[in-house]
N, CA, C and O of each residue as an XYZ file, in Angstrom:
716
protein
N     102.110     88.435    103.147
C     102.636     87.308    103.833
C     103.432     87.735    105.065
O     103.533     88.920    105.385
N     103.976     86.769    105.725
C     104.746     87.009    106.943
C     105.933     87.931    106.681
O     106.178     88.857    107.455
N     106.673     87.690    105.596
C     107.839     88.513    105.294
C     107.453     89.971    105.054
O     108.110     90.876    105.569
N     106.393     90.207    104.277
C     106.013     91.584    103.973
C     105.476     92.305    105.197
O     105.687     93.509    105.337
N     104.773     91.587    106.107
C     104.289     92.239    107.319
C     105.442     92.626    108.238
O     105.418     93.702    108.836
N     106.426     91.787    108.356
C     107.562     92.054    109.240
C     108.320     93.303    108.824
O     108.765     94.067    109.680
N     108.475     93.523    107.524
C     109.283     94.642    107.027
C     108.444     95.787    106.486
O     108.997     96.699    105.872
N     107.123     95.777    106.690
C     106.255     96.855    106.228
C     106.310     96.959    104.700
O     106.294     98.059    104.148
N     106.375     95.811    104.021
C     106.517     95.803    102.566
C     105.174     95.690    101.876
O     104.254     95.048    102.385
N     105.065     96.316    100.714
C     103.895     96.234     99.865
C     104.387     96.479     98.451
O     104.837     97.581     98.139
N     104.311     95.491     97.605
C     104.935     95.586     96.290
C     104.037     96.198     95.211
O     104.432     96.209     94.045
N     102.868     96.699     95.544
C     101.967     97.245     94.532
C     102.583     98.452     93.805
O     102.745     98.402     92.586
N     102.922     99.508     94.502
C     103.518    100.714     93.917
C     104.900    101.003     94.463
O     105.553    101.941     94.008
N     105.355    100.236     95.409
C     106.655    100.458     96.018
C     106.905     99.385     97.052
O     105.983     98.685     97.471
N     108.134     99.258     97.457
C     108.480     98.231     98.430
C     107.870     98.497     99.797
O     107.427     97.563    100.466
N     107.838     99.761    100.226
C     107.343    100.105    101.559
C     105.993    100.808    101.454
O     105.785    101.631    100.563
N     105.078    100.483    102.362
C     103.796    101.185    102.364
C     103.838    102.408    103.277
O     102.961    103.268    103.182
N     104.816    102.507    104.142
C     105.005    103.707    104.948
C     104.250    103.761    106.255
O     104.384    104.740    106.989
N     103.454    102.744    106.582
C     102.650    102.811    107.810
C     103.502    102.962    109.062
O     103.153    103.737    109.952
N     104.604    102.240    109.146
C     105.453    102.317    110.344
C     106.062    103.707    110.487
O     106.090    104.264    111.584
N     106.544    104.261    109.395
C     107.134    105.605    109.423
C     106.088    106.655    109.782
O     106.349    107.547    110.589
N     104.914    106.549    109.187
C     103.842    107.511    109.475
C     103.463    107.454    110.953
O     103.195    108.489    111.564
N     103.440    106.266    111.526
C     103.140    106.142    112.958
C     104.154    106.879    113.817
O     103.794    107.531    114.797
N     105.415    106.773    113.446
C     106.455    107.487    114.212
C     106.352    108.999    114.021
O     106.453    109.757    114.986
N     106.152    109.434    112.776
C     106.038    110.869    112.501
C     104.844    111.453    113.236
O     104.937    112.538    113.810
N     103.727    110.745    113.223
C     102.511    111.221    113.896
C     102.776    111.516    115.373
O     102.268    112.497    115.916
N     103.567    110.669    116.014
C     103.893    110.877    117.424
C     104.758    112.103    117.677
O     104.814    112.595    118.804
N     105.428    112.598    116.653
C     106.306    113.763    116.808
C     105.627    115.089    116.497
O     106.113    116.143    116.907
N     104.510    115.049    115.778
C     103.856    116.284    115.350
C     103.132    116.976    116.498
O     102.533    116.328    117.357
N     103.198    118.294    116.495
C     102.506    119.079    117.517
C     101.291    119.791    116.954
O     100.582    120.495    117.673
N     101.051    119.599    115.638
C      99.875    120.179    114.996
C      99.280    119.125    114.087
O      99.991    118.267    113.563
N      97.963    119.195    113.900
C      97.291    118.256    113.006
C      97.190    118.803    111.583
O      97.148    118.041    110.617
N      97.151    120.120    111.468
C      96.950    120.740    110.165
C      98.124    121.670    109.838
O      98.739    122.252    110.732
N      98.416    121.795    108.555
C      99.526    122.638    108.103
C      99.344    124.065    108.594
O     100.296    124.687    109.066
N      98.144    124.581    108.488
C      97.877    125.967    108.867
C      97.963    126.200    110.371
O      98.008    127.352    110.802
N      97.987    125.151    111.179
C      98.089    125.296    112.625
C      99.528    125.269    113.142
O      99.756    125.399    114.345
N     100.490    125.103    112.247
C     101.892    125.089    112.668
C     102.294    126.469    113.170
O     101.848    127.469    112.607
N     103.119    126.561    114.207
C     103.496    127.859    114.756
C     104.305    128.722    113.777
O     104.316    129.947    113.900
N     104.969    128.102    112.826
C     105.704    128.822    111.783
C     105.025    128.486    110.468
O     104.681    127.330    110.224
N     104.826    129.506    109.602
C     104.206    129.237    108.304
C     104.989    128.164    107.585
O     106.209    128.245    107.451
N     104.269    127.156    107.125
C     104.899    126.003    106.521
C     104.320    125.764    105.140
O     103.113    125.893    104.935
N     105.174    125.417    104.200
C     104.760    125.022    102.857
C     105.375    123.656    102.592
O     106.565    123.450    102.832
N     104.580    122.734    102.106
C     105.071    121.398    101.774
C     104.800    121.173    100.295
O     103.688    121.397     99.817
N     105.822    120.730     99.575
C     105.668    120.464     98.151
C     105.289    119.012     97.918
O     105.797    118.106     98.578
N     104.386    118.806     96.965
C     103.985    117.472     96.547
C     104.002    117.435     95.020
O     103.761    118.452     94.369
N     104.282    116.279     94.457
C     104.220    116.100     93.004
C     103.043    115.200     92.683
O     102.898    114.128     93.269
N     102.192    115.635     91.744
C     101.046    114.820     91.332
C     101.546    113.500     90.768
O     102.523    113.476     90.020
N     100.891    112.409     91.117
C     101.261    111.076     90.637
C     100.372    110.669     89.467
O      99.877    109.543     89.413
N     100.174    111.597     88.532
C      99.317    111.302     87.387
C     100.033    111.506     86.050
O      99.401    111.497     84.994
N     101.342    111.689     86.102
C     102.109    111.876     84.875
C     102.094    113.297     84.343
O     102.660    113.561     83.282
N     101.456    114.222     85.059
C     101.329    115.606     84.572
C     102.531    116.473     84.911
O     102.643    117.583     84.392
N     103.423    116.009     85.755
C     104.607    116.765     86.180
C     104.222    118.101     86.826
O     104.884    119.115     86.609
N     103.143    118.089     87.621
C     102.706    119.296     88.325
C     103.119    119.231     89.784
O     103.083    118.171     90.409
N     103.513    120.382     90.319
C     103.872    120.515     91.729
C     102.715    121.205     92.450
O     102.142    122.165     91.935
N     102.377    120.719     93.633
C     101.360    121.368     94.473
C     102.064    121.919     95.707
O     102.838    121.213     96.353
N     101.799    123.153     96.026
C     102.315    123.773     97.241
C     101.197    123.727     98.277
O     100.166    124.382     98.124
N     101.416    122.944     99.334
C     100.395    122.750    100.368
C     100.570    123.792    101.461
O     101.636    123.911    102.064
N      99.488    124.553    101.708
C      99.473    125.564    102.774
C      98.428    125.237    103.829
O      98.483    125.751    104.946
N      97.473    124.380    103.473
C      96.375    124.022    104.351
C      96.091    122.538    104.198
O      96.338    121.959    103.140
N      95.578    121.928    105.240
C      95.191    120.527    105.160
C      95.931    119.691    106.187
O      96.658    120.213    107.032
N      95.735    118.406    106.101
C      96.329    117.470    107.056
C      97.848    117.485    106.963
O      98.415    117.199    105.908
N      98.496    117.817    108.058
C      99.951    117.872    108.097
C     100.546    116.475    107.883
O     101.504    116.315    107.127
N      99.981    115.478    108.543
C     100.500    114.125    108.416
C     100.358    113.602    106.981
O     101.290    112.994    106.455
N      99.208    113.830    106.347
C      99.006    113.382    104.966
C      99.963    114.088    104.006
O     100.477    113.471    103.072
N     100.201    115.377    104.233
C     101.117    116.123    103.368
C     102.548    115.613    103.519
O     103.258    115.440    102.529
N     102.968    115.374    104.760
C     104.318    114.850    104.988
C     104.445    113.462    104.370
O     105.431    113.169    103.694
N     103.463    112.618    104.598
C     103.502    111.249    104.050
C     103.604    111.272    102.528
O     104.382    110.517    101.944
N     102.830    112.126    101.895
C     102.847    112.213    100.436
C     104.167    112.769     99.923
O     104.633    112.381     98.852
N     104.770    113.678    100.684
C     106.000    114.329    100.211
C     107.212    113.405    100.253
O     108.238    113.718     99.649
N     107.120    112.284    100.947
C     108.269    111.380    101.043
C     108.076    110.106    100.231
O     108.900    109.195    100.311
N     107.007    110.027     99.455
C     106.702    108.824     98.687
C     107.530    108.787     97.408
O     107.280    109.547     96.473
N     108.504    107.906     97.377
C     109.346    107.776     96.196
C     108.946    106.509     95.456
O     109.026    105.410     96.006
N     108.519    106.664     94.216
C     108.026    105.521     93.451
C     109.062    104.410     93.388
O     110.256    104.642     93.203
N     108.564    103.215     93.545
C     109.430    102.050     93.557
C     109.958    101.723     94.936
O     110.332    100.580     95.202
N     109.994    102.715     95.824
C     110.487    102.508     97.180
C     109.329    102.592     98.164
O     109.097    101.652     98.923
N     108.600    103.700     98.163
C     107.468    103.890     99.063
C     106.246    104.280     98.241
O     106.312    105.147     97.369
N     105.142    103.630     98.534
C     103.911    103.882     97.771
C     103.527    105.351     97.804
O     103.813    106.050     98.777
N     102.873    105.826     96.733
C     102.382    107.214     96.721
C     101.440    107.458     97.896
O     100.752    106.550     98.362
N     101.428    108.700     98.361
C     100.546    109.074     99.451
C      99.289    109.746     98.918
O      99.223    110.137     97.753
N      98.301    109.873     99.784
C      97.037    110.514     99.414
C      96.892    111.816    100.192
O      97.066    111.850    101.410
N      96.573    112.880     99.472
C      96.320    114.172    100.097
C      95.103    114.778     99.408
O      95.122    115.031     98.203
N      94.038    115.010    100.186
C      92.797    115.588     99.685
C      92.281    114.847     98.448
O      91.870    115.465     97.466
N      92.310    113.506     98.514
C      91.721    112.693     97.467
C      92.575    112.473     96.223
O      92.109    111.846     95.272
N      93.805    112.970     96.202
C      94.683    112.777     95.052
C      95.962    112.087     95.495
O      96.393    112.223     96.640
N      96.568    111.339     94.567
C      97.824    110.648     94.842
C      98.998    111.567     94.543
O      99.035    112.248     93.518
N      99.966    111.569     95.476
C     101.148    112.409     95.321
C     102.402    111.619     95.648
O     102.355    110.601     96.338
N     103.526    112.111     95.138
C     104.828    111.513     95.410
C     105.822    112.623     95.763
O     105.502    113.811     95.716
N     107.017    112.203     96.113
C     108.120    113.096     96.461
C     108.354    114.107     95.334
O     108.583    113.704     94.193
N     108.302    115.401     95.627
C     108.464    116.404     94.563
C     109.873    116.479     93.992
O     110.071    117.070     92.931
N     110.853    115.894     94.667
C     112.211    115.964     94.117
C     112.350    115.109     92.865
O     113.367    115.184     92.175
N     111.340    114.299     92.566
C     111.349    113.579     91.303
C     111.182    114.562     90.143
O     111.612    114.285     89.023
N     110.554    115.714     90.416
C     110.346    116.734     89.382
C     111.251    117.942     89.566
O     111.718    118.529     88.590
N     111.495    118.306     90.796
C     112.245    119.519     91.110
C     113.270    119.145     92.176
O     112.913    118.875     93.322
N     114.535    119.131     91.795
C     115.594    118.622     92.687
C     115.622    119.357     94.029
O     115.902    118.748     95.061
N     115.339    120.638     94.021
C     115.247    121.398     95.266
C     113.934    122.174     95.254
O     113.368    122.387     94.182
N     113.438    122.599     96.403
C     112.163    123.317     96.437
C     112.285    124.797     96.090
O     111.290    125.519     96.166
N     113.433    125.258     95.723
C     113.665    126.695     95.583
C     112.713    127.390     94.604
O     112.099    128.384     94.992
N     112.555    126.929     93.359
C     111.676    127.664     92.432
C     110.217    127.698     92.863
O     109.596    128.760     92.813
N     109.656    126.579     93.282
C     108.235    126.544     93.641
C     107.935    127.366     94.880
O     106.938    128.087     94.921
N     108.784    127.266     95.887
C     108.541    128.012     97.130
C     108.667    129.509     96.908
O     107.821    130.269     97.379
N     109.697    129.952     96.205
C     109.866    131.393     95.982
C     108.761    131.940     95.085
O     108.294    133.058     95.306
N     108.333    131.182     94.081
C     107.237    131.627     93.212
C     105.946    131.743     94.012
O     105.205    132.713     93.852
N     105.668    130.764     94.872
C     104.464    130.814     95.697
C     104.496    132.020     96.635
O     103.479    132.689     96.816
N     105.638    132.298     97.224
C     105.780    133.443     98.132
C     105.570    134.754     97.378
O     104.908    135.664     97.877
N     106.130    134.846     96.188
C     105.988    136.070     95.377
C     104.526    136.285     94.966
O     104.007    137.396     95.080
N     103.869    135.233     94.493
C     102.483    135.343     94.030
C     101.535    135.667     95.177
O     100.551    136.382     94.988
N     101.828    135.144     96.365
C     100.934    135.378     97.507
C     100.979    136.830     97.982
O     100.080    137.276     98.696
N     102.012    137.566     97.593
C     102.130    138.959     98.005
C     102.532    139.135     99.451
O     102.444    140.239     99.988
N     102.974    138.061    100.094
C     103.375    138.153    101.488
C     104.649    138.992    101.612
O     105.555    138.887    100.786
N     104.704    139.811    102.641
C     105.889    140.645    102.857
C     106.805    140.054    103.933
O     107.885    140.583    104.193
N     106.370    138.960    104.551
C     107.196    138.308    105.573
C     108.504    137.811    104.977
O     108.581    137.484    103.793
N     109.515    137.761    105.807
C     110.800    137.204    105.397
C     110.612    135.719    105.092
O     109.900    135.019    105.812
N     111.247    135.245    104.032
C     111.126    133.852    103.613
C     112.388    133.096    103.998
O     113.492    133.481    103.614
N     112.220    132.028    104.752
C     113.324    131.151    105.114
C     113.055    129.801    104.473
O     112.021    129.182    104.725
N     113.982    129.346    103.648
C     113.832    128.050    102.986
C     114.868    127.095    103.558
O     116.064    127.385    103.560
N     114.394    125.955    104.041
C     115.272    124.881    104.479
C     115.225    123.828    103.385
O     114.182    123.218    103.152
N     116.332    123.614    102.724
C     116.360    122.700    101.584
C     117.429    121.641    101.783
O     118.415    121.853    102.489
N     117.219    120.517    101.158
C     118.221    119.452    101.157
C     118.587    119.162     99.713
O     117.729    119.182     98.831
N     119.848    118.896     99.477
C     120.292    118.533     98.131
C     121.188    117.314     98.239
O     122.221    117.340     98.909
N     120.782    116.256     97.578
C     121.576    115.032     97.529
C     121.854    114.764     96.061
O     120.918    114.641     95.271
N     123.078    114.675     95.693
C     123.381    114.437     94.284
C     124.869    114.464     94.034
O     125.637    113.776     94.707
N     125.267    115.249     93.077
C     126.638    115.306     92.594
C     127.632    115.439     93.750
O     127.473    116.305     94.610
N     128.632    114.603     93.769
C     129.639    114.656     94.824
C     131.053    114.534     94.270
O     131.965    114.082     94.962
N     131.222    114.937     93.035
C     132.556    114.888     92.443
C     132.876    113.499     91.926
O     132.088    112.566     92.077
N     134.019    113.381     91.326
C     134.410    112.112     90.737
C     135.857    111.847     91.075
O     136.731    112.634     90.712
N     136.125    110.761     91.756
C     137.484    110.441     92.183
C     138.263    109.691     91.108
O     139.486    109.808     91.023
N     137.553    108.926     90.295
C     138.221    108.121     89.267
C     137.625    108.442     87.898
O     136.526    108.993     87.822
N     138.321    108.112     86.828
C     137.750    108.291     85.484
C     136.466    107.472     85.333
O     136.357    106.367     85.863
N     135.513    108.022     84.613
C     134.234    107.347     84.403
C     134.394    106.357     83.255
O     134.949    106.692     82.208
N     133.910    105.151     83.456
C     133.999    104.131     82.416
C     132.592    103.621     82.098
O     131.768    103.434     82.993
N     132.338    103.404     80.829
C     131.064    102.840     80.400
C     130.038    103.895     80.056
O     130.004    104.972     80.652
N     129.202    103.570     79.085
C     128.197    104.510     78.594
C     127.191    104.893     79.674
O     126.934    106.080     79.870
N     126.614    103.920     80.380
C     125.588    104.230     81.384
C     126.170    105.060     82.520
O     125.515    105.983     83.006
N     127.379    104.751     82.947
C     128.013    105.545     84.008
C     128.191    106.985     83.562
O     127.987    107.909     84.350
N     128.564    107.183     82.328
C     128.736    108.550     81.807
C     127.408    109.286     81.726
O     127.327    110.473     82.044
N     126.369    108.579     81.299
C     125.046    109.212     81.206
C     124.577    109.638     82.595
O     124.131    110.773     82.766
N     124.669    108.751     83.596
C     124.221    109.092     84.949
C     125.074    110.207     85.554
O     124.553    111.090     86.235
N     126.366    110.167     85.309
C     127.242    111.220     85.813
C     126.863    112.564     85.197
O     126.788    113.569     85.905
N     126.623    112.592     83.885
C     126.250    113.822     83.192
C     124.931    114.362     83.748
O     124.787    115.569     83.947
N     123.967    113.467     84.000
C     122.680    113.883     84.585
C     122.897    114.533     85.951
O     122.313    115.577     86.240
N     123.729    113.923     86.787
C     124.007    114.480     88.109
C     124.671    115.852     88.012
O     124.323    116.763     88.764
N     125.615    116.002     87.100
C     126.293    117.286     86.927
C     125.304    118.349     86.457
O     125.356    119.484     86.931
N     124.404    118.006     85.534
C     123.392    118.968     85.072
C     122.463    119.376     86.212
O     122.158    120.558     86.372
N     122.012    118.401     87.005
C     121.139    118.727     88.136
C     121.857    119.636     89.125
O     121.252    120.549     89.686
N     123.113    119.395     89.333
C     123.914    120.221     90.236
C     124.011    121.650     89.715
O     123.891    122.598     90.491
N     124.228    121.816     88.409
C     124.317    123.154     87.824
C     122.973    123.888     87.916
O     122.939    125.092     88.171
N     121.886    123.174     87.710
C     120.552    123.777     87.851
C     120.339    124.199     89.295
O     119.836    125.293     89.553
N     120.717    123.343     90.244
C     120.602    123.679     91.660
C     121.382    124.951     91.986
O     120.868    125.836     92.671
N     122.615    125.046     91.503
C     123.429    126.238     91.773
C     122.786    127.492     91.178
O     122.817    128.553     91.800
N     122.209    127.384     89.992
C     121.522    128.532     89.380
C     120.301    128.936     90.203
O     120.073    130.124     90.430
N     119.514    127.953     90.652
C     118.356    128.248     91.505
C     118.797    128.899     92.807
O     118.187    129.865     93.264
N     119.845    128.373     93.395
C     120.344    128.904     94.659
C     120.808    130.350     94.500
O     120.501    131.190     95.346
N     121.543    130.651     93.430
C     122.010    132.020     93.187
C     120.825    132.971     92.999
O     120.835    134.084     93.524
N     119.812    132.538     92.258
C     118.641    133.393     92.021
C     117.896    133.674     93.316
O     117.466    134.804     93.546
N     117.735    132.665     94.167
C     117.014    132.841     95.425
C     117.802    133.723     96.387
O     117.229    134.571     97.070
N     119.092    133.524     96.439
C     119.911    134.325     97.363
C     119.957    135.795     96.983
O     120.278    136.637     97.821
N     119.643    136.116     95.742
C     119.600    137.515     95.304
C     118.234    138.158     95.538
O     118.065    139.348     95.275
N     117.272    137.403     96.021
C     115.944    137.954     96.312
C     115.962    138.664     97.650
O     116.570    138.179     98.604
N     115.303    139.805     97.730
C     115.226    140.481     99.030
C     114.363    139.679    100.012
O     113.444    138.966     99.608
N     114.667    139.804    101.283
C     113.908    139.154    102.360
C     113.850    137.636    102.225
O     112.856    137.021    102.610
N     114.895    137.031    101.686
C     114.910    135.580    101.513
C     116.229    135.020    102.029
O     117.306    135.493    101.667
N     116.126    134.013    102.873
C     117.300    133.298    103.371
C     117.142    131.824    103.012
O     116.035    131.286    103.010
N     118.262    131.187    102.709
C     118.241    129.770    102.358
C     119.283    129.043    103.191
O     120.434    129.470    103.281
N     118.868    127.949    103.794
C     119.798    127.049    104.468
C     119.719    125.733    103.709
O     118.642    125.151    103.577
N     120.847    125.272    103.214
C     120.882    124.044    102.429
C     121.673    122.992    103.194
O     122.806    123.224    103.615
N     121.051    121.838    103.363
C     121.766    120.701    103.930
C     122.179    119.819    102.763
O     121.347    119.451    101.933
N     123.441    119.486    102.696
C     123.905    118.566    101.671
C     125.084    117.772    102.211
O     126.044    118.349    102.722
N     125.013    116.465    102.099
C     126.142    115.658    102.545
C     127.257    115.583    101.505
O     128.273    114.927    101.734
N     127.077    116.252    100.362
C     128.036    116.032     99.284
C     128.512    117.282     98.558
O     129.435    117.176     97.751
N     127.949    118.441     98.789
C     128.372    119.638     98.062
C     129.246    120.475     98.989
O     128.858    120.757    100.123
N     130.410    120.868     98.517
C     131.341    121.591     99.377
C     131.716    122.969     98.862
O     132.490    123.671     99.514
N     131.192    123.380     97.714
C     131.582    124.682     97.199
C     130.473    125.719     97.268
O     130.572    126.766     96.629
N     129.422    125.452     98.029
C     128.401    126.464     98.359
C     128.242    126.437     99.871
O     128.644    125.474    100.525
N     127.665    127.474    100.417
C     127.455    127.511    101.870
C     126.402    126.484    102.246
O     125.210    126.695    102.026
N     126.841    125.391    102.804
C     125.909    124.341    103.202
C     126.280    123.847    104.587
O     127.314    124.218    105.141
N     125.447    123.033    105.117
C     125.761    122.321    106.345
C     126.293    120.963    105.902
O     125.638    119.939    106.096
N     127.468    120.960    105.313
C     128.027    119.746    104.706
C     128.446    118.739    105.771
O     128.970    119.101    106.825
N     128.206    117.495    105.474
C     128.565    116.399    106.355
C     129.491    115.469    105.583
O     129.175    115.079    104.459
N     130.604    115.116    106.156
C     131.536    114.194    105.479
C     131.258    112.782    105.933
O     131.926    111.848    105.489
């Protein structure tokens, strides 16, 4: 209808279908394929089939891979990459650290690995937590934060590996924190 066209809405798998965003991203890209990027690039995707599998994309359509990597269920419809449906991998893996480092190790590449990661989550607690659901969600965030810190420590101890983490909420690790 008129309302859904105006706001790029599609309620089938998510509120947004992503066409407007993809159009803007397409105008910014300088390569059509992942393998044609001037810097080696890996994009993580999560299979949208309930299997909880992560795919590390090294080749293929750059725009399709980016579109699929930002698809958050309920918000933006899953994307299609090489005939399969994918969603945002942070639904399975809060940060890309384990999958990217494992892929680099298995590939046998000797090049230095630079990981640019974002972490959005735990930001401390200013007031006492009240209510069962609030406690459950807070506990989940704290656990994800601890897993992130463990992944970060393991990656930083790897030779030839550098990590830059952007986080608007974590202040006790080296990040590009934004208040």
